[in-house]
Short mmCIF file of C-alpha atoms and ligand atoms in Angstrom, two decimals:
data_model
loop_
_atom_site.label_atom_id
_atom_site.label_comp_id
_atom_site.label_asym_id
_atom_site.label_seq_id
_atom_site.Cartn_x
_atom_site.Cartn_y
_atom_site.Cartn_z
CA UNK A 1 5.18 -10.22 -19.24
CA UNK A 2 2.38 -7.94 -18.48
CA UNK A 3 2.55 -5.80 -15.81
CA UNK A 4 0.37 -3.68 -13.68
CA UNK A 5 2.42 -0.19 -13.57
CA UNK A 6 2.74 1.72 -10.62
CA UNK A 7 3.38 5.16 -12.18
CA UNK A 8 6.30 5.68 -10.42
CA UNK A 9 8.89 5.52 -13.04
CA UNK A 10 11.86 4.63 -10.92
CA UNK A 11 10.16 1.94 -8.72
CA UNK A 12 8.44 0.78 -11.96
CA UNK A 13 12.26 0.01 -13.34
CA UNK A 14 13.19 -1.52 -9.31
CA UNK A 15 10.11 -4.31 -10.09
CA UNK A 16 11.36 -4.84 -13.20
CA UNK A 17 8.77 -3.26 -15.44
CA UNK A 18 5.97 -2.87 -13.07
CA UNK A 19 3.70 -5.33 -10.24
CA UNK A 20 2.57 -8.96 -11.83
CA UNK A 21 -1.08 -8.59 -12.95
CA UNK A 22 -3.11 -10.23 -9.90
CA UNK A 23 -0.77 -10.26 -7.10
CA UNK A 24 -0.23 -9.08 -3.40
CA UNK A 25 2.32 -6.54 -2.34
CA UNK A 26 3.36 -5.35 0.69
CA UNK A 27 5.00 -2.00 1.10
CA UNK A 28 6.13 -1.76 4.77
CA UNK A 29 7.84 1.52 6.01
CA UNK A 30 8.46 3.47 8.93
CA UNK A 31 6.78 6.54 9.97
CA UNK A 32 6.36 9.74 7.78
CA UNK A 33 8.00 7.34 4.91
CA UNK A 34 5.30 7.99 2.20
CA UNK A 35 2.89 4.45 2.54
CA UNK A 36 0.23 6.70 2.13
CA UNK A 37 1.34 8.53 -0.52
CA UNK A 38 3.11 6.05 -2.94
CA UNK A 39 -0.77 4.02 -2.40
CA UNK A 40 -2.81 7.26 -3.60
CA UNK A 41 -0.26 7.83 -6.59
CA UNK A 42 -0.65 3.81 -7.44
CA UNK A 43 -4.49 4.51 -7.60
CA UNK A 44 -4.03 7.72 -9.05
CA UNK A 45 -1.61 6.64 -11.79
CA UNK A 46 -4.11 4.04 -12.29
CA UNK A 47 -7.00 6.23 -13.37
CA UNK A 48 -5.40 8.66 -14.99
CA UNK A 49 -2.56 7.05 -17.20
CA UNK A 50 -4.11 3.35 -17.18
CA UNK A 51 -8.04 3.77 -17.16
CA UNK A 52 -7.99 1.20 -14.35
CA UNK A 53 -10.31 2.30 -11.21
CA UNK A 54 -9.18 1.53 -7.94
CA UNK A 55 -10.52 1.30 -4.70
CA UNK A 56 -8.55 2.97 -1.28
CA UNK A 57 -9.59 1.49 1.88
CA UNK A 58 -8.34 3.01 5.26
CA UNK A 59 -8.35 1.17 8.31
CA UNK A 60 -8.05 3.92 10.52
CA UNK A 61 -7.56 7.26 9.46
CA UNK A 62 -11.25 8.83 8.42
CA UNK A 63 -11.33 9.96 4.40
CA UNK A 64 -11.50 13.44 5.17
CA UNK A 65 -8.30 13.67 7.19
CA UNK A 66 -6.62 11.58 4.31
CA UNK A 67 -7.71 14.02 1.70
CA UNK A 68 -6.66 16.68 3.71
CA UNK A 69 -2.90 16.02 3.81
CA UNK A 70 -2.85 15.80 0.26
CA UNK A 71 -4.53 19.13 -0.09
CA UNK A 72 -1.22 20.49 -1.19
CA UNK A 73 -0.28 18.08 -3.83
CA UNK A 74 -0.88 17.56 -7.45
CA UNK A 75 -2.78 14.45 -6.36
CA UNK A 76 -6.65 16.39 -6.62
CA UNK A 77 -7.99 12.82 -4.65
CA UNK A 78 -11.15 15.03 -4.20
CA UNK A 79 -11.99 15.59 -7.39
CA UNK A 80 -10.83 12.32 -8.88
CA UNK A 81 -13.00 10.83 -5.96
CA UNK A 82 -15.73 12.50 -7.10
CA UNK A 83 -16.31 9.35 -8.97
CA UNK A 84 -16.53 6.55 -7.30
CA UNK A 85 -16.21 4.56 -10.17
CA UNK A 86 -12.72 5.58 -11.27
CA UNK A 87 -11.32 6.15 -7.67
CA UNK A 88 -13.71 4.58 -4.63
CA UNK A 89 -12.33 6.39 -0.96
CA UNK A 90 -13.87 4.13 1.77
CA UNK A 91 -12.88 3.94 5.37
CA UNK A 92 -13.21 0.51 7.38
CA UNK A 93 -12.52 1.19 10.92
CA UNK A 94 -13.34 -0.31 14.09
CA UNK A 95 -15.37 3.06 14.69
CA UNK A 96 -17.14 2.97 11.44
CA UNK A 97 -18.10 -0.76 11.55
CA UNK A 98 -19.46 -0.29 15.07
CA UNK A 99 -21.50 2.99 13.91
CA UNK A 100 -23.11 0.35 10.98
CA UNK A 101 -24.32 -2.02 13.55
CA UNK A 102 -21.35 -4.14 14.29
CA UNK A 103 -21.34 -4.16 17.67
CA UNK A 104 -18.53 -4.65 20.21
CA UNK A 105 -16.85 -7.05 18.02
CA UNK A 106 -13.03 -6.48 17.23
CA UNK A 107 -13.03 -6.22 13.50
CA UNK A 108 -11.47 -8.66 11.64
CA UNK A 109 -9.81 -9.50 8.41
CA UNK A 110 -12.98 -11.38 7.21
CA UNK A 111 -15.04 -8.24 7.25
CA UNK A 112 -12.72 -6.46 4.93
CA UNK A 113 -13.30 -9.22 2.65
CA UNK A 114 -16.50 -8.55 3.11
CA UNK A 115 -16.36 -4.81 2.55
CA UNK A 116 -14.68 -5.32 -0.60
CA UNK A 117 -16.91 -7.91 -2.25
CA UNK A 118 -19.40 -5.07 -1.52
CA UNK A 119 -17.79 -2.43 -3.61
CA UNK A 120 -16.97 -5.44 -6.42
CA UNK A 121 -20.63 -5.71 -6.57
CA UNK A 122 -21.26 -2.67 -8.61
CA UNK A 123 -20.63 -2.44 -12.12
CA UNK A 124 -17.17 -1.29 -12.11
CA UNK A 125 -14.40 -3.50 -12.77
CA UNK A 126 -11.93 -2.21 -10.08
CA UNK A 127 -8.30 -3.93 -10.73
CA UNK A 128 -6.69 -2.03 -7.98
CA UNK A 129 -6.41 -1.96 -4.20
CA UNK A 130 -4.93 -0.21 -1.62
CA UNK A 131 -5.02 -1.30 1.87
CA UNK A 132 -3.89 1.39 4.53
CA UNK A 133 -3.16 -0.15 6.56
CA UNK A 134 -2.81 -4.44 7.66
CA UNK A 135 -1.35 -3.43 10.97
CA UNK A 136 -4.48 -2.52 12.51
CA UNK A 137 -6.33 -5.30 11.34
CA UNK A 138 -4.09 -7.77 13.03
CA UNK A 139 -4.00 -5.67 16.25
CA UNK A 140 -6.85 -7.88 17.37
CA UNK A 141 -5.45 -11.02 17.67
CA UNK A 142 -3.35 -12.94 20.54
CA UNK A 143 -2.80 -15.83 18.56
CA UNK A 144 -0.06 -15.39 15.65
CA UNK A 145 -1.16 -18.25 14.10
CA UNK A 146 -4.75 -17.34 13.68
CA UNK A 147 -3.95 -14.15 12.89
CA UNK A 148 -1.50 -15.70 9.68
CA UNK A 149 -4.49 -18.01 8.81
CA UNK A 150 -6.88 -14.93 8.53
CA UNK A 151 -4.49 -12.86 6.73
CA UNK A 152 -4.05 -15.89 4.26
CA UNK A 153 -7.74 -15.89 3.55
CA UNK A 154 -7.69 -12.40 2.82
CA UNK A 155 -4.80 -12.33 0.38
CA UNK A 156 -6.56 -15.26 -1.32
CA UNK A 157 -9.45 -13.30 -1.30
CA UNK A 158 -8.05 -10.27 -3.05
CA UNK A 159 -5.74 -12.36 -5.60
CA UNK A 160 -9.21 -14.92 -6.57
CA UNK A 161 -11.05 -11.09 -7.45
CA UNK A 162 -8.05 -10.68 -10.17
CA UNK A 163 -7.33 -7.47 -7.79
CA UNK A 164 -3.39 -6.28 -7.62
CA UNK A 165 -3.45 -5.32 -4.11
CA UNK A 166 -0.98 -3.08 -2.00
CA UNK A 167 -1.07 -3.37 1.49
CA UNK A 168 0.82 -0.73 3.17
CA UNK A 169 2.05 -1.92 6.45
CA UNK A 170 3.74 -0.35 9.36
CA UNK A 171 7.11 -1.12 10.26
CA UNK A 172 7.95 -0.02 13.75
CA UNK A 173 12.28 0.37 13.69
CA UNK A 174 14.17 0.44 10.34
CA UNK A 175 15.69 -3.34 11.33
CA UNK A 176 12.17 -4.84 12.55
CA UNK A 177 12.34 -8.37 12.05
CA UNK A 178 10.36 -9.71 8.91
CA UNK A 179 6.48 -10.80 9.82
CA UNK A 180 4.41 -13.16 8.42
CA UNK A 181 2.82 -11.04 6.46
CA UNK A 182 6.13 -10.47 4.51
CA UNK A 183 6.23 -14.35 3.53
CA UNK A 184 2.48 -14.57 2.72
CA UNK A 185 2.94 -11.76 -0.02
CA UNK A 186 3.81 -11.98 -3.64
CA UNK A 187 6.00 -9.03 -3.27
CA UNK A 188 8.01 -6.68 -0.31
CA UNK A 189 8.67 -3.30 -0.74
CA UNK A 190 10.55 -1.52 1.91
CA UNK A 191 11.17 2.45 2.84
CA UNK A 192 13.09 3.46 4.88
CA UNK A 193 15.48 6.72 6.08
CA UNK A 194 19.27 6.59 6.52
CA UNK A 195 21.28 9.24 8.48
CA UNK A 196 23.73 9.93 6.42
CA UNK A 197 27.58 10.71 7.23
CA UNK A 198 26.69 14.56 7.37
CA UNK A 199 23.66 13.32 9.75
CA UNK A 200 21.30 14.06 7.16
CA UNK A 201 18.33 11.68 7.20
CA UNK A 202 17.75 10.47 3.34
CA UNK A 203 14.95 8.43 1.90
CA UNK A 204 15.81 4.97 0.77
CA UNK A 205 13.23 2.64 -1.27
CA UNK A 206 13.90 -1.26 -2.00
CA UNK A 207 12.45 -3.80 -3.85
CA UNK A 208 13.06 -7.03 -1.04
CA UNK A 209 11.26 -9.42 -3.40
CA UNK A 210 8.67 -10.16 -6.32
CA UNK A 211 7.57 -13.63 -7.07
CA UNK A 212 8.37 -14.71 -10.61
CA UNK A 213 10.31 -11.22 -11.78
CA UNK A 214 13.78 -9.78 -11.84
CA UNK A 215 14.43 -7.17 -9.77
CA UNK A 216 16.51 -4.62 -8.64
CA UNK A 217 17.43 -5.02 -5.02
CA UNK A 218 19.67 -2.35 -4.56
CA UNK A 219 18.54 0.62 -1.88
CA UNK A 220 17.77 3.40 -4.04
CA UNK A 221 17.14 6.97 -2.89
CA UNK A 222 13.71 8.96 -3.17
CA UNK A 223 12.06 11.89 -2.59
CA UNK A 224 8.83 13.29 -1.89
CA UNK A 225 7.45 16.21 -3.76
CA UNK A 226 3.72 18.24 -4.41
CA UNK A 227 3.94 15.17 -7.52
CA UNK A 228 4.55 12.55 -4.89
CA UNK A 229 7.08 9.40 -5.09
CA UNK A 230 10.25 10.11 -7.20
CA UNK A 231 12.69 7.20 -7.38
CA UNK A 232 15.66 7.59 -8.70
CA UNK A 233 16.56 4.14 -9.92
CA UNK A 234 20.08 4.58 -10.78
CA UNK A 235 21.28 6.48 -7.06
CA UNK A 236 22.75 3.79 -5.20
CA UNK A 237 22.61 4.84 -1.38
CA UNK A 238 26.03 5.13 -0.19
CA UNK A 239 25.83 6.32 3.48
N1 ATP B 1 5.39 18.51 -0.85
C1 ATP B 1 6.14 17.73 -0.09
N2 ATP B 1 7.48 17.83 -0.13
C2 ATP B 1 8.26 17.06 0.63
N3 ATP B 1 7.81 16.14 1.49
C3 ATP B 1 6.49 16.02 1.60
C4 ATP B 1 5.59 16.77 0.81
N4 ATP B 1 4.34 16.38 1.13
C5 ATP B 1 4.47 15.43 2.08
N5 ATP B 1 5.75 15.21 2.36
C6 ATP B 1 6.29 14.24 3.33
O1 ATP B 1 5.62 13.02 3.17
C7 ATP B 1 5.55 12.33 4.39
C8 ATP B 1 4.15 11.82 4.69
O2 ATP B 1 3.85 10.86 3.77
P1 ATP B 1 2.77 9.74 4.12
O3 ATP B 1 1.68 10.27 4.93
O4 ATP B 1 2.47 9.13 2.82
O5 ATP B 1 3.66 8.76 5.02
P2 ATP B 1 3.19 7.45 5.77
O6 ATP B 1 4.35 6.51 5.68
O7 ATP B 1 1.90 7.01 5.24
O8 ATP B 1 3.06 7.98 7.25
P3 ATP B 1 2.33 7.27 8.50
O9 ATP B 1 3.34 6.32 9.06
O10 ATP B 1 2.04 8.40 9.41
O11 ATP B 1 1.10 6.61 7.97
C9 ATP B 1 5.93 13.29 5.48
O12 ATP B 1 7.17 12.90 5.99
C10 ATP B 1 6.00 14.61 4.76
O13 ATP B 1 7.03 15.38 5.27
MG1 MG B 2 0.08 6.61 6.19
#
């Protein structure tokens, strides 16, 4: 089966060859796990080793302040970002769509969808998205059903465009309960740190599900380097 690789050699082998061609993925973590930075080496991986462009929209941190903490990795976002057609940096933010004319109106998931047909309008064929992140987006509503119905649209949205899309959510407490948002994606990738028996804290990375694919569920430990994500597919986490 084809797959859309991530890069990431190790979480490449945990999905089982790589993400299915056209699907949604959620990769929910903690704070300070790396969402961020396993996204930008997806999209980065993606130009460089794949020739496929990619688009990074933020929902909240500006594009400057993103670049910024990756000033001292290997990633070189600026440069790559340089052209927009192999690697397109946009921020959609409550602030930015009100500074474009949007008025007081919360923003919603139908505006992303909007924001993204934009950039699909172009002449580049972008197969790759990164969303950073869905929590804010869903911030805005009262009504967990509505809020499930717009997410739908939007992951329906991004599959219909042929893009494989990770959405990097934010997972408050190591044993949050599952959201909605877990069920509605193709695939659920979690991080997560363990304090270990010597009270170290160590990275953990598993694959929770991918539609259609054999994978490796195990909790397998990671680090993160000036290169980015390293997973080392055959540590099991014994804590
Ligand atoms: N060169 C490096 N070596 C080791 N760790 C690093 C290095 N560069 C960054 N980190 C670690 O990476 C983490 C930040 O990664 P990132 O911003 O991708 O996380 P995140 O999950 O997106 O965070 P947030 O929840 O704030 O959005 C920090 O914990 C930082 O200590
Ligand atoms: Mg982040």
């Amino acid at each position: 089966m084809e797959r859309i690789r991530t890069g990431i050699t190790g979480l490449d082998k945990l999905l089982g060859g790589g993400i299915v061609p056209g699907s949604n993925i959620i990769v929910k973590g903690t704070p300070g796990t790396g969402k961020t930075t396993l996204g930008m080496q997806y999209l980065i991986n993606g130009v460089k080793k794949y020739s496929e462009p990619g688009i990074y929209l933020s929902t909240s941190q500006e594009i400057g302040n993103v670049v910024a903490e990756f000033d001292g990795s290997d990633f070189k976002i600026a440069e790559l970002a340089k052209d927009p057609d192999k690697l397109l940096l946009s921020q959609f933010s409550e602030a930015s769509f009100r500074k474009k004319g949007g008025g007081k109106k919360a923003l919603q998931p139908k505006d992303l969808v909007e924001a993204v047909n934009f950039f699909l309008r172009g002449k580049t064929q972008y197969t790759r998205l990164v969303i950073d992140s869905v929590s804010t987006l869903t911030y805005n509503y009262s009504n967990p059903n509505e809020m499930r119905h717009e997410l739908d649209r939007v992951f329906n949205f991004t599959k219909s465009k042929g893009l494989t899309t990770v959405y990097l959510t934010e997972n408050a407490s190591g044993n949050a309960p599952f959201g909605f948002e877990d069920f509605l994606a193709d695939g659920l990738i979690e991080l997560t740190e363990i304090e270990d028996k010597k009270r170290r804290l160590r990275r953990g990375v598993r694959v929770i599900k991918q539609r259609g694919s054999k994978i490796d569920r195990v909790l397998r430990e990671y680090k993160i380097t000036r290169g980015g994500i390293d997973v080392y597919p055959e540590e099991e986490m014994f804590v």
